[in-house]
Tab-separated table of C-alpha atoms in Angstrom:
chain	number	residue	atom	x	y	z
A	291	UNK	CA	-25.840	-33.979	-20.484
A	292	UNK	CA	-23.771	-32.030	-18.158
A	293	UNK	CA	-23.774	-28.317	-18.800
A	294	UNK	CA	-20.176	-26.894	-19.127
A	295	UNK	CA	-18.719	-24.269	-17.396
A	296	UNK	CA	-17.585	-21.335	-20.405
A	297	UNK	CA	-15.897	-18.499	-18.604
A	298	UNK	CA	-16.589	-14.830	-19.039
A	299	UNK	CA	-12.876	-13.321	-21.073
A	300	UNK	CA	-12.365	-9.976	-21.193
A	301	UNK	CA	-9.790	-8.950	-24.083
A	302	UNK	CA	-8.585	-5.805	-23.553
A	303	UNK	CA	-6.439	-5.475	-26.971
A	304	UNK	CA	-4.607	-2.664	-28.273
A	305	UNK	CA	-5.662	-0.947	-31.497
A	306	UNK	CA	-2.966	-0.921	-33.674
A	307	UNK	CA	-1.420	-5.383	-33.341
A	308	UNK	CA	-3.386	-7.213	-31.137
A	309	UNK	CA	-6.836	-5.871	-32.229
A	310	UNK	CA	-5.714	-5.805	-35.818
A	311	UNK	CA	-4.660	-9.379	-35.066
A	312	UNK	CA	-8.051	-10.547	-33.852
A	313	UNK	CA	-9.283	-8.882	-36.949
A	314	UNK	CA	-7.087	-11.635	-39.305
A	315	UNK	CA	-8.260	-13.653	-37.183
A	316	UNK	CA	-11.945	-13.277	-38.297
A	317	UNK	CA	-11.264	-12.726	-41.922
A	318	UNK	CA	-8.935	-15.755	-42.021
A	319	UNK	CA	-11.647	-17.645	-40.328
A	320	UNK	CA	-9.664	-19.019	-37.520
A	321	UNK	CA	-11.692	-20.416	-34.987
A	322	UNK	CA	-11.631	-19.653	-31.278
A	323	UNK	CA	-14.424	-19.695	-28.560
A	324	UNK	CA	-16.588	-17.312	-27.998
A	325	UNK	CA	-16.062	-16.658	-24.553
A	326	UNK	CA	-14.168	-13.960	-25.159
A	327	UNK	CA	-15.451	-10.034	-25.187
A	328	UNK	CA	-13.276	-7.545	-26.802
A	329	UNK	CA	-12.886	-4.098	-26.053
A	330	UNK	CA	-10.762	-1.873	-27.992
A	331	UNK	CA	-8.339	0.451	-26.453
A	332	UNK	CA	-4.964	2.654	-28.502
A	333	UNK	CA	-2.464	1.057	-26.917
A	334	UNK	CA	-1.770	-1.321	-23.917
A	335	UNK	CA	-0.051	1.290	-22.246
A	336	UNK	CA	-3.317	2.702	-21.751
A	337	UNK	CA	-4.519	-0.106	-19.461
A	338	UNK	CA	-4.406	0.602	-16.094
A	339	UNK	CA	-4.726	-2.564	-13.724
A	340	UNK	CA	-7.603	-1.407	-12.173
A	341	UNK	CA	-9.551	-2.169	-15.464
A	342	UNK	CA	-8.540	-6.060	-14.668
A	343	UNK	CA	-9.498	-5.794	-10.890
A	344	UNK	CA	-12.990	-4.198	-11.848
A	345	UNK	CA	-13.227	-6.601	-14.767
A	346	UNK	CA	-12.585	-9.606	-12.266
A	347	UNK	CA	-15.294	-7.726	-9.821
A	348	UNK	CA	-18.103	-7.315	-11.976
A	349	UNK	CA	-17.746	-11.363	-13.117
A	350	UNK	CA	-14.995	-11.553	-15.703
A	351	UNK	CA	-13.148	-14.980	-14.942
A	352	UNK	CA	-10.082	-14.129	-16.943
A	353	UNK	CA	-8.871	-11.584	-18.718
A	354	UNK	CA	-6.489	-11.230	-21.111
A	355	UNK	CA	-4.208	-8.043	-21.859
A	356	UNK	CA	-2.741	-7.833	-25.814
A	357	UNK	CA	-0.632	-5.443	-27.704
A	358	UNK	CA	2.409	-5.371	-29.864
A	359	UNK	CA	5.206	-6.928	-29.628
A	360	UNK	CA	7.768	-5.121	-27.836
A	361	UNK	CA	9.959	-3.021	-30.085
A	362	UNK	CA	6.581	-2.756	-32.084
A	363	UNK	CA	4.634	-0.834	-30.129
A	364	UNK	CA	2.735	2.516	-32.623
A	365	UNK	CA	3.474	4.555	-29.191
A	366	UNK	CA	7.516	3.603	-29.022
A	367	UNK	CA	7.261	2.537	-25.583
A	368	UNK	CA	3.472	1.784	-24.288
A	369	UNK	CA	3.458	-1.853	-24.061
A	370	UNK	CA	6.784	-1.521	-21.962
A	371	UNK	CA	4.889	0.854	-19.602
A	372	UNK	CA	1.936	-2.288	-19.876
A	373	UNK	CA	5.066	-4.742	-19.009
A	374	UNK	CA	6.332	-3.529	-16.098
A	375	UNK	CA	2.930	-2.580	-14.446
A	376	UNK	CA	1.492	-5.747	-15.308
A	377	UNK	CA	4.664	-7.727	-13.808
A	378	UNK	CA	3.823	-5.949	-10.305
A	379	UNK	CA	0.102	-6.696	-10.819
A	380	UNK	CA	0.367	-9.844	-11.586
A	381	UNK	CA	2.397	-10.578	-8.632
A	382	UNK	CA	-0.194	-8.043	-6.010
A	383	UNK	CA	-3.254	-10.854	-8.003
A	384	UNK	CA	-0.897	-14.303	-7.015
A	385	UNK	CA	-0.191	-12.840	-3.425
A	386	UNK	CA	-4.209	-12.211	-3.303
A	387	UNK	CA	-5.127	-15.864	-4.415
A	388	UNK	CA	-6.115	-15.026	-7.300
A	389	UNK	CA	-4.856	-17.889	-10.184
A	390	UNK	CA	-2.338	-16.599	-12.009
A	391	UNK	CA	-3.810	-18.135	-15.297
A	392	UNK	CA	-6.795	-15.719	-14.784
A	393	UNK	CA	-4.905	-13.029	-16.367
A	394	UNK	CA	-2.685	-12.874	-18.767
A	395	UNK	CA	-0.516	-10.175	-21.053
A	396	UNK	CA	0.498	-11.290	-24.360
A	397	UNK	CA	1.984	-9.555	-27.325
A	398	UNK	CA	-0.107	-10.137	-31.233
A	399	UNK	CA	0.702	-8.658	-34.323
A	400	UNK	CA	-1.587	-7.193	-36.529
A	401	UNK	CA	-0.690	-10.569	-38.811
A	402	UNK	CA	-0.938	-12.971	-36.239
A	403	UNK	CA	-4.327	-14.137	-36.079
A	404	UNK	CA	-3.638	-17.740	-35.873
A	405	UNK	CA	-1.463	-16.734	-32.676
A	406	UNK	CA	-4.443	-14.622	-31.182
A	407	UNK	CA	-6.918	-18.036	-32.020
A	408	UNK	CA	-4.549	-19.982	-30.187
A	409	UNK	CA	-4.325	-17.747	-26.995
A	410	UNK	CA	-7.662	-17.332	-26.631
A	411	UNK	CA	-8.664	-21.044	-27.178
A	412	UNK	CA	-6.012	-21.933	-24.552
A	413	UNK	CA	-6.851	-19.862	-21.901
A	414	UNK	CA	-10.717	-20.925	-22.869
A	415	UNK	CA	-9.591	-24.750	-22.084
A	416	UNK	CA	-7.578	-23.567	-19.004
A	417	UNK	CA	-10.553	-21.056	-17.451
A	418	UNK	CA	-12.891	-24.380	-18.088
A	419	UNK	CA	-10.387	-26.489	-15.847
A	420	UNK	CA	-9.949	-23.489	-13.555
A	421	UNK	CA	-13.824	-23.116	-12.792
A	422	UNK	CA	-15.165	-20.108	-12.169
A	423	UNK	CA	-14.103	-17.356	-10.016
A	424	UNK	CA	-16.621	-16.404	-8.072
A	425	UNK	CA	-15.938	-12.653	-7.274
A	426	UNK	CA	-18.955	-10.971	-8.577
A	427	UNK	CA	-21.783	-11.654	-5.064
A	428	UNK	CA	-24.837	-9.786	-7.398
B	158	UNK	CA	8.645	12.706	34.393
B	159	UNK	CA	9.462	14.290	30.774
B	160	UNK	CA	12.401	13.050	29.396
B	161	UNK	CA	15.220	14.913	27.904
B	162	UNK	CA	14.402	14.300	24.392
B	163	UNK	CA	11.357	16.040	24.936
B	164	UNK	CA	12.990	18.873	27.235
B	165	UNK	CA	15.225	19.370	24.192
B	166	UNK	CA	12.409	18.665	21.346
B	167	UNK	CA	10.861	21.460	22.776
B	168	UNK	CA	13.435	23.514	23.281
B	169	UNK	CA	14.814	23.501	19.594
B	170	UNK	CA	11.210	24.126	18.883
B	171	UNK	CA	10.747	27.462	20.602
B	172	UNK	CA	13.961	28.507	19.332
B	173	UNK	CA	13.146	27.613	15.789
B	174	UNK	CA	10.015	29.321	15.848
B	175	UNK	CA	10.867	32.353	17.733
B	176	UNK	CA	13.409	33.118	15.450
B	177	UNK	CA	11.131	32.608	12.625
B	178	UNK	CA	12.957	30.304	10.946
B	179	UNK	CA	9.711	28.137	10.633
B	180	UNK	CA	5.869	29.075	10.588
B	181	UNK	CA	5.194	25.382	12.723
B	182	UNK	CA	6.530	22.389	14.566
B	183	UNK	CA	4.992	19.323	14.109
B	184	UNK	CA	5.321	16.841	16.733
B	185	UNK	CA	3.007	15.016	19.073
B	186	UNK	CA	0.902	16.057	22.282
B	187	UNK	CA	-1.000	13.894	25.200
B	188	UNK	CA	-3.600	12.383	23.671
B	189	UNK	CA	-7.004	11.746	25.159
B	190	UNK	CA	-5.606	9.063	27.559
B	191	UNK	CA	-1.980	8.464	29.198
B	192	UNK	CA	-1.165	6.070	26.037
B	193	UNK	CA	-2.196	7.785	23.263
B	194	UNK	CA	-0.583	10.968	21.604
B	195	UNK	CA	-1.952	13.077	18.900
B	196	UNK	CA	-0.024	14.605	15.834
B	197	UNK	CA	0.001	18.318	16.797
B	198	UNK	CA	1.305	21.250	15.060
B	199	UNK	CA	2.645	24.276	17.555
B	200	UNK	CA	2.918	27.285	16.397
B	201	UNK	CA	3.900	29.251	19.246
B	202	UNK	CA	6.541	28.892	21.975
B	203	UNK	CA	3.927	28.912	24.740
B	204	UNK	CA	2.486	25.841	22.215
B	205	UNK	CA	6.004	24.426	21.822
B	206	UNK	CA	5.868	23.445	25.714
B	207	UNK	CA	2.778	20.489	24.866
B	208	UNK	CA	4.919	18.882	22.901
B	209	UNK	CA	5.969	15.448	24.141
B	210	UNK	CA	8.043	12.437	23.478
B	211	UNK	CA	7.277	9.704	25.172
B	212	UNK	CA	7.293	5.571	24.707
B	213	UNK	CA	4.694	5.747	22.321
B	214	UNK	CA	4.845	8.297	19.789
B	215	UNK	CA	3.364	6.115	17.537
B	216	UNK	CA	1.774	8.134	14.659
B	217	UNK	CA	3.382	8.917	11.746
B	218	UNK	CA	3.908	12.184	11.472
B	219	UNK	CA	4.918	12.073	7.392
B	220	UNK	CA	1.287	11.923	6.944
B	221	UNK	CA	0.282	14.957	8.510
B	222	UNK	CA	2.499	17.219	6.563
B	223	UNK	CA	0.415	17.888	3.032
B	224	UNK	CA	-2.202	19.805	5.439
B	225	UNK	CA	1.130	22.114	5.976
B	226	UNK	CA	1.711	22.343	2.085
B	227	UNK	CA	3.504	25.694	1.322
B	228	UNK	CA	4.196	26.404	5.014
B	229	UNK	CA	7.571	26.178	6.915
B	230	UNK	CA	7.111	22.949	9.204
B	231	UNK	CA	9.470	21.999	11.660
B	232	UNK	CA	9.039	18.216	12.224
B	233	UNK	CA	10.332	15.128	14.675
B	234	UNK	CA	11.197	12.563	12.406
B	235	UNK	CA	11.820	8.826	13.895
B	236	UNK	CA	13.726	6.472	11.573
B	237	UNK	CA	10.189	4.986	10.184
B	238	UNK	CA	8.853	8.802	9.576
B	239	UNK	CA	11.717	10.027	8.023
B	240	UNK	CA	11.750	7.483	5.323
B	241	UNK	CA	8.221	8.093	4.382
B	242	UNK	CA	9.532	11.650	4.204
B	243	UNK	CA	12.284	10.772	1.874
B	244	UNK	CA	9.663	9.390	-0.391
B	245	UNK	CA	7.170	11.969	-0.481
B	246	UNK	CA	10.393	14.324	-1.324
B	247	UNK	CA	11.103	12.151	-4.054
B	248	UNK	CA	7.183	12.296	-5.538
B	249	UNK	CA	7.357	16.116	-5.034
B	250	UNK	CA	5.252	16.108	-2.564
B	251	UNK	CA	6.962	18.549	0.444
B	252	UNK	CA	9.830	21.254	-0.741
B	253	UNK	CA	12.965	20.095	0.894
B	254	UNK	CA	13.735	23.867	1.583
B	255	UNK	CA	10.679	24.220	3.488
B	256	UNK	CA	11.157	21.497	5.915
B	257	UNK	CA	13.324	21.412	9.032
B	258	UNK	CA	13.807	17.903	10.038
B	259	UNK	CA	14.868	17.231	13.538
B	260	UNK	CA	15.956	13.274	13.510
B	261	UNK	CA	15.017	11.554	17.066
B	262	UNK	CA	16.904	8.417	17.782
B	263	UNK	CA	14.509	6.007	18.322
B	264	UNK	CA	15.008	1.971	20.191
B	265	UNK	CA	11.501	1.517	19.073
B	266	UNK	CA	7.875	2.747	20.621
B	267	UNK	CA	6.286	0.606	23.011
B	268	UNK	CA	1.953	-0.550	21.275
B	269	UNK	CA	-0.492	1.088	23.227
B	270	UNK	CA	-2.922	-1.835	21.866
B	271	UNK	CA	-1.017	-4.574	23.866
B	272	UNK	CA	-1.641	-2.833	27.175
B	273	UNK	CA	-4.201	-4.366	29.354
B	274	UNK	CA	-7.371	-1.815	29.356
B	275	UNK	CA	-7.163	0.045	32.572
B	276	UNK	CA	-3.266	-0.549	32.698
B	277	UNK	CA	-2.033	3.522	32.024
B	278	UNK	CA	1.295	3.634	33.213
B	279	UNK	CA	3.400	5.447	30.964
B	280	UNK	CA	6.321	6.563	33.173
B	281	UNK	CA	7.187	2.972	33.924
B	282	UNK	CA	8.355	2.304	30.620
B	283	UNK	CA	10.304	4.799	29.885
B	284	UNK	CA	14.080	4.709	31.021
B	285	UNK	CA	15.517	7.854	31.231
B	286	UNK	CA	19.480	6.761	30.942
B	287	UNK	CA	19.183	4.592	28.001
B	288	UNK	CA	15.862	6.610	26.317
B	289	UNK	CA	14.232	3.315	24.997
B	290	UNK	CA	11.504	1.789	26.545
B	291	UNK	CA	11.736	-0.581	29.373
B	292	UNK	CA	9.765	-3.405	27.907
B	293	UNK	CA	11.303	-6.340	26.238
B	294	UNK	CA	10.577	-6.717	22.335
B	295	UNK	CA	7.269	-8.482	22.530
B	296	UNK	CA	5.541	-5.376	23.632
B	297	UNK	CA	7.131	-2.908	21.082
B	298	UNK	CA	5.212	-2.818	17.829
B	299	UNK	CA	5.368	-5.412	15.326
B	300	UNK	CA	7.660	-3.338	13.408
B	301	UNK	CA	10.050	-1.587	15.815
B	302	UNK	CA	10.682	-5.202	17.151
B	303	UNK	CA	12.761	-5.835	13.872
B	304	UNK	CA	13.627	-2.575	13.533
B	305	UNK	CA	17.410	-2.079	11.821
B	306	UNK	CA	18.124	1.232	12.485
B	307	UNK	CA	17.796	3.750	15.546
B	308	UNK	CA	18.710	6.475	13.206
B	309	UNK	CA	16.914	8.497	10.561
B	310	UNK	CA	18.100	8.570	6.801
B	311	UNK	CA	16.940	12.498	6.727
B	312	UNK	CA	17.911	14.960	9.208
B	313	UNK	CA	19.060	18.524	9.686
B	314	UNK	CA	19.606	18.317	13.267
B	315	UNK	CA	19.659	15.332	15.881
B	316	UNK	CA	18.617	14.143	18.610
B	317	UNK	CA	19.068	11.288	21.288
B	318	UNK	CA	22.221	8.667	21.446
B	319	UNK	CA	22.588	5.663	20.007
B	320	UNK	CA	22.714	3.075	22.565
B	321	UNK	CA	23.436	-0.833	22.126
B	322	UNK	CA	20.543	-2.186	20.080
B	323	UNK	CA	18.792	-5.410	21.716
B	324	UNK	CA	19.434	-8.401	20.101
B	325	UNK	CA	17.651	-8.027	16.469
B	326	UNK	CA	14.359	-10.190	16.970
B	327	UNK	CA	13.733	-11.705	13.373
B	328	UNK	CA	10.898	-10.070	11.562
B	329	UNK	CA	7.805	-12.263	12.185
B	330	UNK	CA	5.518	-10.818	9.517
B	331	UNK	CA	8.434	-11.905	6.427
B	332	UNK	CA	7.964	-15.379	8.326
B	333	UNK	CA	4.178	-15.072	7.705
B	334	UNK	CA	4.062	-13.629	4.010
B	335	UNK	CA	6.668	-16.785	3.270
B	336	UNK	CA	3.925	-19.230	4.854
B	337	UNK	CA	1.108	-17.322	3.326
B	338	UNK	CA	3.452	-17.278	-0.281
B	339	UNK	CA	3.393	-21.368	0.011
B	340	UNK	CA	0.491	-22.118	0.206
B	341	UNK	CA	-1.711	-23.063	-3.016
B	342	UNK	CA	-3.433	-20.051	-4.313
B	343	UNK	CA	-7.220	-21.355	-3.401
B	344	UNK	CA	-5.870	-21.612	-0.107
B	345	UNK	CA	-4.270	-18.207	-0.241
B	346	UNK	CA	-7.537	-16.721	-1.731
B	347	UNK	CA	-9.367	-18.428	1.380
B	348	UNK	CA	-7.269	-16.777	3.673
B	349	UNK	CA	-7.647	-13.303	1.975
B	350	UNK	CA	-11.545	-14.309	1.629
B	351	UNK	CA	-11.757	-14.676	5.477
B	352	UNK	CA	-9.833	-12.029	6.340
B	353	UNK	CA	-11.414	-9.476	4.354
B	354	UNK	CA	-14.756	-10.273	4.581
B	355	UNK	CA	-14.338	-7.876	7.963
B	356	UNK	CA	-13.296	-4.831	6.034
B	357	UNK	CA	-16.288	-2.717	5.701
B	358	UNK	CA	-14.146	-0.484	3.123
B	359	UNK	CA	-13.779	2.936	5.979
B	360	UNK	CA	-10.772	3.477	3.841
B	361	UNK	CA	-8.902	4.327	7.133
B	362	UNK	CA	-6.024	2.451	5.352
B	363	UNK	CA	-6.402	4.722	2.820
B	364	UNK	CA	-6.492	8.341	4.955
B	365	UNK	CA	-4.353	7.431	7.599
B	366	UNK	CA	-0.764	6.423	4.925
B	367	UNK	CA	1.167	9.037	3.947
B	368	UNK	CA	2.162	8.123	0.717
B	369	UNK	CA	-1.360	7.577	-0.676
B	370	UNK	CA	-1.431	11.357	-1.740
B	371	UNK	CA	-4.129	12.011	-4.596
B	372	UNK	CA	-6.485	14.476	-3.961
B	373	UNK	CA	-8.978	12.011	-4.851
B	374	UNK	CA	-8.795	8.695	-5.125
B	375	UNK	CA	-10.296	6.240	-8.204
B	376	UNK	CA	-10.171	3.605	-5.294
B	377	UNK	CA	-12.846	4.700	-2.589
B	378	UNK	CA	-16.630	4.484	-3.218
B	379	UNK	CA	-18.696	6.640	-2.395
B	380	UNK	CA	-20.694	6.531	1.048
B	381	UNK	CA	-23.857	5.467	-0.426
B	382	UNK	CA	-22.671	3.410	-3.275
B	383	UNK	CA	-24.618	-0.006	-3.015
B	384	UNK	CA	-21.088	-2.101	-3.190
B	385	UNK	CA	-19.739	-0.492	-0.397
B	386	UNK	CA	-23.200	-0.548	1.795
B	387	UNK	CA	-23.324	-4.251	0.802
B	388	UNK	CA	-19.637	-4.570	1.359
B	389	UNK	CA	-19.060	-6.347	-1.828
B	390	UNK	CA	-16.318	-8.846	-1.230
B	391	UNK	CA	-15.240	-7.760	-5.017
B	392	UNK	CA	-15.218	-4.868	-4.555
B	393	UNK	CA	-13.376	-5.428	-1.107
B	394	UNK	CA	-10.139	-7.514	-3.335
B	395	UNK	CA	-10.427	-5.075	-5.693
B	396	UNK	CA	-9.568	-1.786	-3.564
B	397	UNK	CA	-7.184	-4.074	-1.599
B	398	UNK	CA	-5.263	-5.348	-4.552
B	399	UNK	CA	-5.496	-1.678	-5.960
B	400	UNK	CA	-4.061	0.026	-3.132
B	401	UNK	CA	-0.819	-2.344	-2.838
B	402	UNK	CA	-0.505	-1.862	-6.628
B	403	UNK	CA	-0.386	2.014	-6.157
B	404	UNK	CA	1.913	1.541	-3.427
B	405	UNK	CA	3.959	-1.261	-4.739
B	406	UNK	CA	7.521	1.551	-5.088
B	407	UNK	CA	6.699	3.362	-2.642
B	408	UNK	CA	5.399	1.910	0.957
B	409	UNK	CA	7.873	2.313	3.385
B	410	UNK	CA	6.267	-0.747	6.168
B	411	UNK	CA	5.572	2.335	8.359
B	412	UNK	CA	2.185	-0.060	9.027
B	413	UNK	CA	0.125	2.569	9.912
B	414	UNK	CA	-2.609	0.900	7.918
B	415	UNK	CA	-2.646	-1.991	10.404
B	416	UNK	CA	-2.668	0.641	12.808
B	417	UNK	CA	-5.692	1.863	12.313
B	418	UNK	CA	-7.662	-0.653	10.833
B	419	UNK	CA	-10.586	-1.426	13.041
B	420	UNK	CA	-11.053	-4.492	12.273
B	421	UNK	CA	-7.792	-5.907	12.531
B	422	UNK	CA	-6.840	-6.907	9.112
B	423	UNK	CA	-3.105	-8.097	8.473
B	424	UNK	CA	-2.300	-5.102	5.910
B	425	UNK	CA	1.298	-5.571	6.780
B	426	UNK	CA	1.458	-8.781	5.303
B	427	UNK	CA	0.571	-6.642	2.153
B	428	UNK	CA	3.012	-4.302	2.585
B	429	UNK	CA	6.018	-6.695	3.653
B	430	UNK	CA	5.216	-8.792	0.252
B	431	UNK	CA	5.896	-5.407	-1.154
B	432	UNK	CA	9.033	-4.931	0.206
B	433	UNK	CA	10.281	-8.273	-0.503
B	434	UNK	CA	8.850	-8.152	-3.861
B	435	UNK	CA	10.756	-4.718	-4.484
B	436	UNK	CA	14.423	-6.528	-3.195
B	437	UNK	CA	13.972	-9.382	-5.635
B	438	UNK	CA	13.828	-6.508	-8.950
């Protein structure tokens, strides 16, 4: 039996929808891999890009960024601030060969935990087709 | 042979600081060897007479104005200069009020790098009648060769004439981020792989751009940090994706990162996807 390659996620979800969401998720039961780690932050407009770079340094082989929907955001504006600096990152990580379905920013409500199952199970499958990435030398 | 830009560079200058209008003049000086010129700050009129302008006044002067930070500064501004000028005005970064910008028409400095070692003949380049230098476009630097503009955007006072451009010589580095942009992005990550795997993170880059202001940056490791002893190659993408993030509204192309890299990396096709990223918004 071949051993299969399960990539390293790093969630970086915002308190108020998208970690809220991935809570549903649990207590509906949805299922979703494992691969993913979660860490809590207050609001995706508190992510700066250099948490993905280091994330993608120390090993991560995707990462995906999460808050509310915009319009929704607790903070007014935060995941608009997320937005626009993750549309120039996103671009600066494509330019650097980096895949561009290695990271990605998505917007979960605090109800959608179905939704949050489904994002993380796709970019699971597509990370597994991807391979890893090979950044982290140590 | 000085030329008259320079007679009158330093002529304004001594006037300027004699009557106190300013506490320095920043221009440039002979350098260590007939090619090179330094950044140098006169504050004198007997200092005002080092100043020079020749065919490669190279450095960006932009950068050397936050050690002048609450000081009058008279400065020589060429086109590429002033506009990283205009930006650090716009990030608060100089007081307009206590700047004196003397604009210097400018056909474009000659590289010192494409010289043959041992080859130091400065005067021969420079022609006095049109003030340009007298070599065709393939030894100007990369970025005066495509160079729009002879005159700055920001400017109390100018300098120099305007003569007939040569023939605009398409910009080679948007040809190579295009080529680099079609590739497949394994491929593109090979190229970045290869060429990066010569930085030894000096953060030169880093010191010598003039719009990378922080007093201290999040970016740089410390000397003794393991990842930048072992030169890290993720640690390597990860300053070099950082740094054109931080930069992404702001770089001007003055390329003084490719400047001064040592080991030759292609930062300007970094900061040209910049630009062209910024003109798609």
């Amino acid at each position: 039996m071949s051993e299969r390659f399960e990539p390293n996620i790093l969630g970086l979800l915002c308190s108020w929808c998208a970690y809220t969401g991935a809570d549903t998720a649990g207590v509906s039961r949805a299922q979703y891999p494992a691969n993913i780690r979660i860490v809590r932050v207050m609001c995706s407009g508190r992510i700066d890009p250099i948490f993905v770079a280091r994330a993608f340094e120390h090993g991560a082989d995707g990462v995906l960024v999460a808050g509310c929907h915009p319009g929704d955001c607790h903070y007014v504006s935060g995941n608009h601030f997320a937005q626009d600096r993750f549309a120039t990152f996103a671009r600066i990580l494509d330019f650097f060969g980096i895949d561009e379905r290695r990271f990605r920013l998505d917007w979960v409500s605090g109800a959608e935990g179905a939704r949050f199952a489904t994002i993380v199970s796709e970019m699971t499958e597509e990370l597994r087709a991807l391979g890893p990435l090979k950044m982290k030398v140590s | 042979m000085s030329s008259l830009i320079e007679q009158q560079l330093r002529e304004r200058a001594t006037a300027l600081l004699d009557a106190g209008s300013i506490d320095l003049f920043l221009g440039y000086r002979q350098g260590s060897r007939a090619l090179r010129v330094a950044p140098f700050a006169a504050r004198s009129s007997s200092e005002a007479e080092r100043l020079v302008w020749n065919a490669v006044c190279v450095p960006n002067l932009a950068g050397a104005l936050h050690k002048y930070a609450d000081q009058r500064v008279g400065i020589a501004l060429k086109m590429c200069d002033a506009r990283s000028v205009i930006e650090l005005l716009r990030f608060n970064q100089v007081k307009r009020e206590n700047l004196h910008v003397i604009g210097v028409v400018c056909h474009g400095m000659a590289d010192p790098e494409l010289v043959e070692v041992g080859d130091e003949t400065p005067i021969a380049w420079w022609d006095p009648a049109s003030e340009r230098p007298t070599v065709g476009p393939e030894r100007l630097l990369e970025k005066c060769a495509s160079c729009p503009k002879p005159v700055p955007d920001l400017y109390d006072e100018l300098l120099g004439t305007v003569v007939s451009a040569p023939a605009a010589v398409e910009d080679a580095r948007i040809t190579d981020v295009r080529k680099l942009e079609a590739m497949d992005a394994p491929t593109r990550r090979a190229f970045w792989q290869a060429q990066l795997s010569n930085c030894t993170l000096c953060y030169a880059c880093q010191t010598v751009c003039p719009l990378c202001f922080c007093k201290r940056c999040a970016l740089s490791l410390e000397r003794d940090d393991p990842r930048r002893q072992a030169r890290d190659m993720g640690s390597i993408f990860t300053f070099h994706m950082m740094r054109a993030y931080h930069l992404a509204e702001r770089c001007t192309g003055c390329d003084e990162c490719e400047r001064v890299c040592p080991e030759d990396i292609p930062l300007s096709l970094i900061t040209e996807k910049l630009e062209l990223d910024r003109g798609q918004q």
